[in-house]
Coordinates of C-alpha atoms and ligand atoms in Angstrom, one line a residue:
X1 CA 63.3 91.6 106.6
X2 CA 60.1 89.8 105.9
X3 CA 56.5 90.7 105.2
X4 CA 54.2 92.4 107.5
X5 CA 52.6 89.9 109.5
X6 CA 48.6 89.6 108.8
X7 CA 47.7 90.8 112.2
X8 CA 49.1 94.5 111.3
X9 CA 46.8 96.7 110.5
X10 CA 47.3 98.4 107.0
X11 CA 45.9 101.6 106.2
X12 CA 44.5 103.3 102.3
X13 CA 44.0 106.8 102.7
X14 CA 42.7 108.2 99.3
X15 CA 39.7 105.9 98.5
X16 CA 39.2 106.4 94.8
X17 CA 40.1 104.1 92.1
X18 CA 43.5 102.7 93.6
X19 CA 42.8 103.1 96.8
X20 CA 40.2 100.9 97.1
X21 CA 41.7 98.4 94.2
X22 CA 44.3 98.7 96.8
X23 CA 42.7 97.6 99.5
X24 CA 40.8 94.9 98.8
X25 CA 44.1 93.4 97.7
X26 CA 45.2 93.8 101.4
X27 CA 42.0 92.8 102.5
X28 CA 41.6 89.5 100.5
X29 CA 45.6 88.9 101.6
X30 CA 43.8 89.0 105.0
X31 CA 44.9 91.8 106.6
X32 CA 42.7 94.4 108.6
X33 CA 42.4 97.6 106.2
X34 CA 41.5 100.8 107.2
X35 CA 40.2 103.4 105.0
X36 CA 40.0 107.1 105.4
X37 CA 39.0 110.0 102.5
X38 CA 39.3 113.7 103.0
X39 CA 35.8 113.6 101.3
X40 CA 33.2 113.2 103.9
X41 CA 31.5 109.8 103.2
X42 CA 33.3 108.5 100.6
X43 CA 35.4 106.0 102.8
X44 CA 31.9 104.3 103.8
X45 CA 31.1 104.4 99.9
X46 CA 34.7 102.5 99.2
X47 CA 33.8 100.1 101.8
X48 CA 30.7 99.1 99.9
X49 CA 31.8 99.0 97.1
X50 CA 34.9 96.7 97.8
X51 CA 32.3 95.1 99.5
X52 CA 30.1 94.4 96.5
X53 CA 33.6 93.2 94.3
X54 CA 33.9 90.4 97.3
X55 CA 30.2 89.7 96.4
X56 CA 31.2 89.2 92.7
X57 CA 34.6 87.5 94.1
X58 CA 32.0 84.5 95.7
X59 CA 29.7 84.3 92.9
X60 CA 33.0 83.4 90.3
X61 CA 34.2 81.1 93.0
X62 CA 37.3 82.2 93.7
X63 CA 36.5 83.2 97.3
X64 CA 34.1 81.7 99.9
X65 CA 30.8 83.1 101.6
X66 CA 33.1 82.8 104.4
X67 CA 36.1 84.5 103.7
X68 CA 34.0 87.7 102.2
X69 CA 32.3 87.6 105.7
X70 CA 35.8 87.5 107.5
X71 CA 36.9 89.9 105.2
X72 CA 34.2 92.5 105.7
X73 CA 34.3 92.3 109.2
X74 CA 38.2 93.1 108.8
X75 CA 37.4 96.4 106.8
X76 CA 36.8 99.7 108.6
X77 CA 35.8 103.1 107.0
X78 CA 37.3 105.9 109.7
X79 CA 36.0 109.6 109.5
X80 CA 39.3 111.2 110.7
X81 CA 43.0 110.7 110.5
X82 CA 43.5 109.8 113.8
X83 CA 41.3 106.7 113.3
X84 CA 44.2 105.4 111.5
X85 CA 46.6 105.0 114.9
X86 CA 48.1 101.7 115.6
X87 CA 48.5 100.8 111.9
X88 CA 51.7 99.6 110.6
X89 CA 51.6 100.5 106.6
X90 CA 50.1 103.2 105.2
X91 CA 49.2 103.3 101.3
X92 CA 48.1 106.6 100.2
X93 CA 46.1 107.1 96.9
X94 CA 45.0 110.6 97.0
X95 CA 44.7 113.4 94.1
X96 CA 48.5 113.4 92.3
X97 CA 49.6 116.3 94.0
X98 CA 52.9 117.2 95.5
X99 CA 51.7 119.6 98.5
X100 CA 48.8 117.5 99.2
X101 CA 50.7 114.4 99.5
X102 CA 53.4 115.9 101.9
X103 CA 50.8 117.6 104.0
X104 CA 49.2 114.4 104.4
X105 CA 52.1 112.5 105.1
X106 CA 53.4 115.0 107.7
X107 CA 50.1 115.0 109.5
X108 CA 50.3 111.2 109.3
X109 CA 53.6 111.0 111.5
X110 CA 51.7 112.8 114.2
X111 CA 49.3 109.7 114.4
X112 CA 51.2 106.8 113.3
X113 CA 54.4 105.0 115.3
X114 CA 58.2 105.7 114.0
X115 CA 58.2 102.4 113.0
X116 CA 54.8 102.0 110.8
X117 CA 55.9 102.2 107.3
X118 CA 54.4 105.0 105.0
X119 CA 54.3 104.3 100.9
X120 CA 52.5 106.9 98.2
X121 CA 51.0 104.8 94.9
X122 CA 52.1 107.8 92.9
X123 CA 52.7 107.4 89.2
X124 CA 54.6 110.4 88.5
X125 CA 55.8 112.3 91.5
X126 CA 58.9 112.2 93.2
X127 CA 59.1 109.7 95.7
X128 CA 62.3 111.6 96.9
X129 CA 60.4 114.8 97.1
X130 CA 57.1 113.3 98.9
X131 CA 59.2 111.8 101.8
X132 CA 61.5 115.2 102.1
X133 CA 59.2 116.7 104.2
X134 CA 59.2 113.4 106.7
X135 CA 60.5 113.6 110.4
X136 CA 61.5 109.7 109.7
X137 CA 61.8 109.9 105.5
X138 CA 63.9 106.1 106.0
X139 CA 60.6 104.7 106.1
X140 CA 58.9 106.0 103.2
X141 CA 58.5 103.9 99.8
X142 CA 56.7 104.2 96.6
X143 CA 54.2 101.3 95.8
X144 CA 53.3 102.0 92.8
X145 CA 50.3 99.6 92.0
X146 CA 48.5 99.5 88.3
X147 CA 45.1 99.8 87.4
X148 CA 43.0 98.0 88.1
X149 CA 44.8 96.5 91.0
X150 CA 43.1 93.5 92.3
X151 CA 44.2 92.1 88.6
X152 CA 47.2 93.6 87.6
X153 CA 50.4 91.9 89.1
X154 CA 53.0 94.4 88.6
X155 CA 54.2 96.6 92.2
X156 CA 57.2 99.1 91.2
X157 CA 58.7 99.1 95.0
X158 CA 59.7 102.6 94.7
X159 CA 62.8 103.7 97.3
X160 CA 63.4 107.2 97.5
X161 CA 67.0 108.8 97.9
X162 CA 66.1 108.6 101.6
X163 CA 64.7 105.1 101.8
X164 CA 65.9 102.5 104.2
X165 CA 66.5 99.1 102.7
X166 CA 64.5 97.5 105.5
X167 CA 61.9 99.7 104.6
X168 CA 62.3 98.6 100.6
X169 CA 62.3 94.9 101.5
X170 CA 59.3 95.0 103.9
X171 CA 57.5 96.7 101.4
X172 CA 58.8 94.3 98.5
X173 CA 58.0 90.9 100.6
X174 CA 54.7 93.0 101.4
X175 CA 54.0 93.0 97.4
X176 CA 55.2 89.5 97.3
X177 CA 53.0 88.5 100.3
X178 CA 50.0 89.9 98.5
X179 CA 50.0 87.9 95.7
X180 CA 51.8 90.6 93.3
X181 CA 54.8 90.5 91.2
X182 CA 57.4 93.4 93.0
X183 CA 60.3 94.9 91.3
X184 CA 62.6 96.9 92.8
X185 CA 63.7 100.7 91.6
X186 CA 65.2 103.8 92.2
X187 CA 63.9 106.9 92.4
X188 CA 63.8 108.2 88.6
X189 CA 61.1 110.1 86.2
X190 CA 58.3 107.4 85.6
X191 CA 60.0 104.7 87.4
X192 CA 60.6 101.6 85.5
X193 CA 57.6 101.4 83.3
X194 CA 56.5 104.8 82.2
X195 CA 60.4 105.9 81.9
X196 CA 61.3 102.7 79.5
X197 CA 57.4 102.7 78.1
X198 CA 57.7 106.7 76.9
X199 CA 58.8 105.4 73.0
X200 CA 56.4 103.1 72.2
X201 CA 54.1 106.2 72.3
X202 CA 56.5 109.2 71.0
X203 CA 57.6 107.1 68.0
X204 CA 53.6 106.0 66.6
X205 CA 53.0 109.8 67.0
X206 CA 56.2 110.9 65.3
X207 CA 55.3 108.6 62.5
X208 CA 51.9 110.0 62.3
X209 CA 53.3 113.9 62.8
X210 CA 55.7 112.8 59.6
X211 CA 52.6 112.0 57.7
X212 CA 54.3 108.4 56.6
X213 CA 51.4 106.5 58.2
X214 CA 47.9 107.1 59.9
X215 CA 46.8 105.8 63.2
X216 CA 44.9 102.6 62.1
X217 CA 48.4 101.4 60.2
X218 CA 50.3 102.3 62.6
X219 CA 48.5 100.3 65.1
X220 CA 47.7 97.5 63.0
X221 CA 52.1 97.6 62.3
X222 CA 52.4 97.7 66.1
X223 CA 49.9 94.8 66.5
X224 CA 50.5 92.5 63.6
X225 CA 54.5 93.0 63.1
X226 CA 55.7 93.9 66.3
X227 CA 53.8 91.9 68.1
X228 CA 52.5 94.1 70.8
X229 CA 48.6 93.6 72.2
X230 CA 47.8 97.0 71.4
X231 CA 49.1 99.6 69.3
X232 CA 49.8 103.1 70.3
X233 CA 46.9 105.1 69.3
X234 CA 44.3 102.5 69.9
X235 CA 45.8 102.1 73.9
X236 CA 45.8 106.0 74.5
X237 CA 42.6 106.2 73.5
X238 CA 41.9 103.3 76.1
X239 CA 43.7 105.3 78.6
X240 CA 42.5 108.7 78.0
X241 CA 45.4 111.1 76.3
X242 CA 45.1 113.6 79.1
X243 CA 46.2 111.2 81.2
X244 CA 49.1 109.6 78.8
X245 CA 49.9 113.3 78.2
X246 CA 50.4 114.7 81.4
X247 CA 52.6 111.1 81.8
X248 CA 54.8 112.3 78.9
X249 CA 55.0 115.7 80.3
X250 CA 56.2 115.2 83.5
X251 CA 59.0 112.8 82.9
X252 CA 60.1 115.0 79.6
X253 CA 60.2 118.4 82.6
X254 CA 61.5 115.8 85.4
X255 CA 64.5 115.3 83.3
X256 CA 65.2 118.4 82.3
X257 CA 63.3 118.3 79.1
X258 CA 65.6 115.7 77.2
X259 CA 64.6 116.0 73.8
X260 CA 64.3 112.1 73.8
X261 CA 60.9 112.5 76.2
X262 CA 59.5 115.5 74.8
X263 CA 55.8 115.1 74.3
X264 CA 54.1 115.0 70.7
X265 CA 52.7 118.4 69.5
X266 CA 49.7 116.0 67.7
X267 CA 48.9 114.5 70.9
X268 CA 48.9 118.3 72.8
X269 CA 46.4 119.5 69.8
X270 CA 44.0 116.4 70.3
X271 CA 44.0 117.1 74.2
X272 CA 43.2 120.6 73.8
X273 CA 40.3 120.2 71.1
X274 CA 38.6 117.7 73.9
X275 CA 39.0 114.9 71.8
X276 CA 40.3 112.5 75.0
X277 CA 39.7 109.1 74.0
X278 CA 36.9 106.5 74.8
X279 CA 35.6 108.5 77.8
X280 CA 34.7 111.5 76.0
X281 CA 33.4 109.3 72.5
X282 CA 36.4 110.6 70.3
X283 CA 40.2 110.4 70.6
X284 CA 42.6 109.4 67.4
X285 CA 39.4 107.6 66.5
X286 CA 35.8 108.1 66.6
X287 CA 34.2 105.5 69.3
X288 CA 31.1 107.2 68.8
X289 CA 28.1 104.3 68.2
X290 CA 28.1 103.0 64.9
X291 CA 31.2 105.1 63.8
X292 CA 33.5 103.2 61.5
X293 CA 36.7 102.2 62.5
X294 CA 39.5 103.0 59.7
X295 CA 40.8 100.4 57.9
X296 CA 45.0 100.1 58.0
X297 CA 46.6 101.2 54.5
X298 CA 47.0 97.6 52.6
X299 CA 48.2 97.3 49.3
X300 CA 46.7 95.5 46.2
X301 CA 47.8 91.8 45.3
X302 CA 51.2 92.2 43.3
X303 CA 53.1 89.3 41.5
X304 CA 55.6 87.9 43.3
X305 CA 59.5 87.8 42.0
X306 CA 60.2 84.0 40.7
X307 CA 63.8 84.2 42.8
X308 CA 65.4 86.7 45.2
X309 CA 69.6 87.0 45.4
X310 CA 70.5 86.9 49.6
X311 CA 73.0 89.2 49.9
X312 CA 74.3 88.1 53.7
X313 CA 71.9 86.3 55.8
X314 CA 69.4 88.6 57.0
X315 CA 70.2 89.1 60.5
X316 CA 67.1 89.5 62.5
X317 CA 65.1 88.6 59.5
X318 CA 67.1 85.6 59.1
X319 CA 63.5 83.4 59.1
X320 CA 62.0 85.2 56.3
X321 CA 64.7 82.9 54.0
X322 CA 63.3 80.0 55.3
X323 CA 59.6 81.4 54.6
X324 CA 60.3 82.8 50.9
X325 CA 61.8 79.0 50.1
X326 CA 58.8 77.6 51.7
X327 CA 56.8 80.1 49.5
X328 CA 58.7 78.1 46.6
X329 CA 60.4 81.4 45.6
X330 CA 64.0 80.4 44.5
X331 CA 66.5 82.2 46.6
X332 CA 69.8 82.4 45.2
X333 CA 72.8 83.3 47.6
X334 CA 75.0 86.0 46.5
X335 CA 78.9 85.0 45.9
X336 CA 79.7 87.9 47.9
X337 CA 77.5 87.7 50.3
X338 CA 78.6 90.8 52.7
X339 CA 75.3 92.6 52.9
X340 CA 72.3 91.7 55.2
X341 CA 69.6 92.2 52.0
X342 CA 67.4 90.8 49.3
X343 CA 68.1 91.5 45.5
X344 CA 65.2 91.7 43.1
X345 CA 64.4 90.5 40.2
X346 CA 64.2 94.3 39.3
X347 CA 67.6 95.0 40.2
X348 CA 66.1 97.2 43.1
X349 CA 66.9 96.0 46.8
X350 CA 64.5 94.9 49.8
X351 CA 66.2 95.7 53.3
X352 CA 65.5 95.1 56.8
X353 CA 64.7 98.5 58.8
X354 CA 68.4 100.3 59.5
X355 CA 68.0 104.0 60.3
X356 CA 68.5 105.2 57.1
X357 CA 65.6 106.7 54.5
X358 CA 64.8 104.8 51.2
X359 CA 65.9 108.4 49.4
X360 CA 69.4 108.4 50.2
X361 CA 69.9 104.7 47.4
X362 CA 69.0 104.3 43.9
X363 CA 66.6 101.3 44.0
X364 CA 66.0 100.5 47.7
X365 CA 62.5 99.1 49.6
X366 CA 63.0 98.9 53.2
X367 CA 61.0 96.3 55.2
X368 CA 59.9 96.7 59.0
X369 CA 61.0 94.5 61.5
X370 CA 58.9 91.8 63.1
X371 CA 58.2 90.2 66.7
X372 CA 58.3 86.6 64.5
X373 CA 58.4 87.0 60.5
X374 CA 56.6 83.7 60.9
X375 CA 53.7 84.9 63.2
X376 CA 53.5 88.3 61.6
X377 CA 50.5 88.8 59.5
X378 CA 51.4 92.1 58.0
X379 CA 54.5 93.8 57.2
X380 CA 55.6 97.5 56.7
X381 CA 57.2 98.6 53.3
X382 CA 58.7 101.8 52.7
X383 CA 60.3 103.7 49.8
X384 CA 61.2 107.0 48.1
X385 CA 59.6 108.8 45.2
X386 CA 62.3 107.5 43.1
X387 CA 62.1 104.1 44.0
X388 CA 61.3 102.3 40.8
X389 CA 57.6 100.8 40.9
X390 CA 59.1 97.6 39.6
X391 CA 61.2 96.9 43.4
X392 CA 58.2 98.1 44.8
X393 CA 55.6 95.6 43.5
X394 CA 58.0 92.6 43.8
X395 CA 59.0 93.7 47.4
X396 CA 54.7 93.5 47.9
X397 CA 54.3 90.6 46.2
X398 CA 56.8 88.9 48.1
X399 CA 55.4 89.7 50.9
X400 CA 51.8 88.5 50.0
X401 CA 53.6 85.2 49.1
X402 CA 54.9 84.9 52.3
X403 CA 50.8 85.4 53.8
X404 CA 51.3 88.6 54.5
X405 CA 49.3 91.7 54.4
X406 CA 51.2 94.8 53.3
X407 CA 51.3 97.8 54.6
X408 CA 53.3 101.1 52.4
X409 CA 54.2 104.1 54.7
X410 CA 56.2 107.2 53.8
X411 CA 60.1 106.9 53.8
X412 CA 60.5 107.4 57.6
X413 CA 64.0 105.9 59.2
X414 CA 63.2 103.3 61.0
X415 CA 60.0 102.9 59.9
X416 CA 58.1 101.8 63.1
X417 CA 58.6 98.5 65.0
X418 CA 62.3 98.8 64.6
X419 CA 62.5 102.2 65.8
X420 CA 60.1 101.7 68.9
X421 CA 62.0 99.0 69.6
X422 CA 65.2 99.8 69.5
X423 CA 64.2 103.3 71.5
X424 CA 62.9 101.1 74.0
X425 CA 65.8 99.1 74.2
X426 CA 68.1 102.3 74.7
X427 CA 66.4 103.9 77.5
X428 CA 65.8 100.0 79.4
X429 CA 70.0 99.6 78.7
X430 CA 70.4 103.7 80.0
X431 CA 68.1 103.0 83.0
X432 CA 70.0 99.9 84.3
X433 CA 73.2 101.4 83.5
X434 CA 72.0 104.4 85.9
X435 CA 71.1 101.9 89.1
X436 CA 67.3 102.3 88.1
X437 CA 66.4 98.4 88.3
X438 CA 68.0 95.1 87.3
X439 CA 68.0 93.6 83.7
X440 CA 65.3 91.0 85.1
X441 CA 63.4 93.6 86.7
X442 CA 63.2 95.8 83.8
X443 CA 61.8 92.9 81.4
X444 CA 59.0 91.7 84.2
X445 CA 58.2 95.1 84.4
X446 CA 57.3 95.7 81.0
X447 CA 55.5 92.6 80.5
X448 CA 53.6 92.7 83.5
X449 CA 53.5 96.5 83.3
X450 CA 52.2 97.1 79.7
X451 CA 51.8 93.6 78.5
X452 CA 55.1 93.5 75.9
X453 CA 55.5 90.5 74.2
X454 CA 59.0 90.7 75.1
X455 CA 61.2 92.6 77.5
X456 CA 63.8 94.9 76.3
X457 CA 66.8 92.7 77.4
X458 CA 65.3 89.4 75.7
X459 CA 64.3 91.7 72.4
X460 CA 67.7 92.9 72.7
X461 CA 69.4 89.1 72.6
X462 CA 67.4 88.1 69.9
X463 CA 68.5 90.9 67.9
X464 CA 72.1 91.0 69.0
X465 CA 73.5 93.7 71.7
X466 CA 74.8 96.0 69.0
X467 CA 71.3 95.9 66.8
X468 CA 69.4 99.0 68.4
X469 CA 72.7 101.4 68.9
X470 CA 73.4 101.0 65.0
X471 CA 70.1 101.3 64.4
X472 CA 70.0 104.4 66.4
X473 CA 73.3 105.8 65.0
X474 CA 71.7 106.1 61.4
X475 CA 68.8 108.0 62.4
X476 CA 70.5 110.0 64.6
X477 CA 73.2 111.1 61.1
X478 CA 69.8 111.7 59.3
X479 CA 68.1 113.6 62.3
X480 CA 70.3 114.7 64.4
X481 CA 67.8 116.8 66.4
X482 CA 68.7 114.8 69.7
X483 CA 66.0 112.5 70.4
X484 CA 68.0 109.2 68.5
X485 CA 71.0 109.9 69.3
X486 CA 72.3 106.0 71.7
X487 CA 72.7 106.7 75.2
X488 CA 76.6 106.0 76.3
X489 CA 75.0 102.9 78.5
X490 CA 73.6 101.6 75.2
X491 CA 77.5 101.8 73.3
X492 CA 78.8 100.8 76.0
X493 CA 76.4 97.5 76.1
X494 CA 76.8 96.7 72.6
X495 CA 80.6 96.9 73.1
X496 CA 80.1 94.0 75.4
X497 CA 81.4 91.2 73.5
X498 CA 84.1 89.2 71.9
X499 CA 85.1 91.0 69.1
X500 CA 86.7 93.7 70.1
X501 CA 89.9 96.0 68.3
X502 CA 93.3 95.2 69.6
X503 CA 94.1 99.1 69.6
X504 CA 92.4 102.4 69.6
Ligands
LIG601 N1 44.2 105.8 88.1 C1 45.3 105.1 87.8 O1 45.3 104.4 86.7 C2 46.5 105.1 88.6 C3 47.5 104.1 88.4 C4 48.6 104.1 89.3 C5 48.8 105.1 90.2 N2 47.9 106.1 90.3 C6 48.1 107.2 91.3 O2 47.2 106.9 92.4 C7 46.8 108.1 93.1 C8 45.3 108.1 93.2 O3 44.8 108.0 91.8 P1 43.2 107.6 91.6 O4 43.1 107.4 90.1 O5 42.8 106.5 92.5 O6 42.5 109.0 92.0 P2 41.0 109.2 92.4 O7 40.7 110.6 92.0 O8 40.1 108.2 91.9 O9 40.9 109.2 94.0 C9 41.6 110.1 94.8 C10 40.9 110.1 96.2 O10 41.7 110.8 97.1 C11 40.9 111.6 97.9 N3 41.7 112.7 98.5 C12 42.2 113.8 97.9 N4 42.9 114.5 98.7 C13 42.9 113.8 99.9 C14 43.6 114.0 101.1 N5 44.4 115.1 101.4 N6 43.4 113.1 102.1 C15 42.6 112.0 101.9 N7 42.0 111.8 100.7 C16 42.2 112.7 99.7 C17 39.8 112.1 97.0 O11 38.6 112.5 97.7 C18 39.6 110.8 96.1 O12 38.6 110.0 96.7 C19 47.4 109.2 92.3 O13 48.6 109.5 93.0 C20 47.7 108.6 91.0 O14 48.8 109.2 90.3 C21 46.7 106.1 89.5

């Protein structure tokens, strides 16, 4: 099954902000697009204004006076549904509504052949449930484009329980055709991206509802340690939290309100006092003009500790040895060298992120984990009351030593890269276990989708297959509410290896 050929007309119906990102990508692939709005006029608007982005298209260079000509003349507003006959792909874009959609779709089969393929750009419906009410439902696929979509590569090819495969790989090759990066899925709550994406959000608002960190060191954790372009607060804000809210909330009630999705009561009081983000001036910060953007939590300079005793080799933070000899601290390897931990001077002990809370040892400073410990510029410390503030300075200054910038947040398990990663890691595992997508497809996704540094699967090599399960384990025996406990795919994965028991 290939492409549809550029001679078939494609059709956007719904010419708001996808729809016409939407067609001008078919447009410029050099199909002939028809558009067609249930809003009197607004088709003819779309057309001009996809007409004007061709403009700016010529003036960057990256398409000639000619081919915006050729391309104009191949784009047609229509006033009513049946102008939209003869076409063989439909994309609809309309208002993210279930009965609206399937009323359009059914009044669609009275215009368009059996054989024209029909695709909703839905972000949180039920592909399943849109094409239910089809006479032919084989031919119905989610393309689910991102905003803006002339620039964003990522398509989730979406096939419904009722999907044909030809219909999938036409629409994939489609994708492909158009310049765009497909990956295949299943039907499931958010698709790939906003099913796998749901922690990265859940677990910076947990932090914050726990009162161990505020937004600006949460995000500057996010940014600076884990690596990610944006951090949590800083993006909703971008993306307006209505909108990442009512995301939340429909795949938390399309799964049966899993604990592990369930929206943040923070997030629910910030929507409801208005407070939405950059469009409305205010969100988790103020973008109001000349408002002042809070400064992360960084500590004071502290004296670093003249040697450290490695206990075990650090696993994941396995570089930071290399950077503390380079710092010309002396690090001295423990006889017995079992454990996966620094020793202080102080007799206290620095630890990578593990699940558990600083409160439950005598002496004990976790550390956060890190995209690169070389590349990080800051680092997360946390610790209990009764954490002597000996281990804590040295554990600082070891860190400034390093080049680092500090940040200390409350005793949270964890803390907050490890735990957003290793959350995201579980449901990526869970959703490929459950036919969702492939490994590959998963990663792409989620650096295409919302630009990760890394995919789940390659965080997940780097950090070994068991990391995020025991990881997850811990704070599931110190909050067992639910929401940490390892999905079976994600034990199961991690028991994928060599070592295994001879016996139960
Ligand atoms: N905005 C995003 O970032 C984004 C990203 C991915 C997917 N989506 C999905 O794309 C779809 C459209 O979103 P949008 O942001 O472009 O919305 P929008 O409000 O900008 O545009 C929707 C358009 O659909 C028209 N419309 C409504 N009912 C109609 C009908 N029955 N027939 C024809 N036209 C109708 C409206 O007049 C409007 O012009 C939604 O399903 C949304 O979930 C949005």
């Amino acid at each position: 099954m290939t492409a549809l050929d550029l001679s078939s007309p494609v059709a956007v119906v719904g010419t708001g902000t996808m729809g016409q990102g939407i067609a001008q990508v078919a447009l410029v692939a050099g199909h002939p697009v028809r558009l067609y709005d249930a809003a009197p006029g607004l088709a003819r608007k779309a057309a001009d204004a996809i007409g004007s982005r061709l403009d700016r298209l010529v003036e960057k260079e990256r398409l000639t006076a000619d081919e915006r000509d050729a391309a104009r003349a191949r784009l047609t507003p229509v006033d009513d549904l049946s102008g939209l006959a003869g076409c063989s792909l439909v994309v609809e874009a309309v208002v993210e509504r279930l009965d609206v959609k399937q009323e359009l779709f059914r009044a669609l089969e009275d215009v368009v052949a059996d054989d024209c393929l029909l695709a909703t750009n839905t972000s949180s419906l039920s592909v399943t449930a849109i094409g239910g009410a089809l006479r032919v439902p084989g031919r119905f696929v989610g393309l689910h484009f991102f905003n803006p979509a002339p620039l964003l590569p990522l398509v989730e090819v979406v096939s419904g329980f009722a999907t044909d495969v030809d219909a999938a790989t036409r629409a994939y090759e489609t994708a492909r055709a158009w310049g765009k990066t497909p990956v295949a899925c299943a039907d499931t709550p958010g698709f790939i991206v906003n099913r796998v994406a749901r922690p990265f959000y859940a677990e910076a608002f947990a932090v914050y509802e726990a009162q161990a960190a505020d937004p600006a060191t949460v995000d500057a954790v996010l940014r600076e340690s884990g690596g990610f372009r944006m951090g949590a607060f800083e993006l909703t804000d971008l993306i307006g939290q209505d909108v990442n809210e009512s995301v939340t909330h429909s795949v938390w009630q399309a799964f049966f309100q899993d604990v592990r999705f369930r929206p943040s009561l923070a997030q629910r009081r910030l929507v409801e006092s208005g407070r939405l983000g950059r469009k409305t001036g205010h969100g988790w910060y103020d973008h109001r003009e000349g408002a002042e953007r809070p400064a992360p939590h960084t500590a004071e300079p502290a004296e670093p500790p003249a040697y450290v005793v490695a206990e075990g080799g650090l696993g994941p933070a396995a570089e930071l040895l290399d950077l503390i000899r380079e710092a010309g601290i002396e690090v001295r390897e423990a006889e017995e060298d079992e454990g996966t931990r620094l020793v202080l001077p102080s007799g206290g002990q620095l630890v990578l992120a593990d699940g558990q809370l600083a409160a439950e040892f005598a002496d004990v400073v976790y550390f956060d984990l890190a995209l690169d410990y070389r590349r990080a510029t800051r680092i997360a410390l946390s610790h209990a009351g009764h954490t002597s503030a000996e281990t804590v300075a040295q554990a600082t200054g070891l860190f400034q030593a390093l080049g680092k910038k500090v940040s200390v947040i409350g005793d949270v398990p964890g803390m907050i890269v490890a735990r957003t990663v290793a959350r995201i890691i579980d449901l990526a595992v869970e959703a490929v276990a459950q036919g969702v997508a492939t490994e590959e497809d998963v990663d792409t996704a989620m650096r295409l989708g919302v630009n990760y540094p890394l995919g789940p699967f390659e965080w997940s090599r780097r950090l070994g297959r068991g990391w995020a399960g025991a990881l997850l384990d811990e704070m599931h025996e110190v909050d067992p509410c639910g929401r940490y406990a390892p999905s079976l795919a994600l034990y199961r994965y991690a028991c994928a290896t060599d070592q295994r028991e001879d016996t139960p």
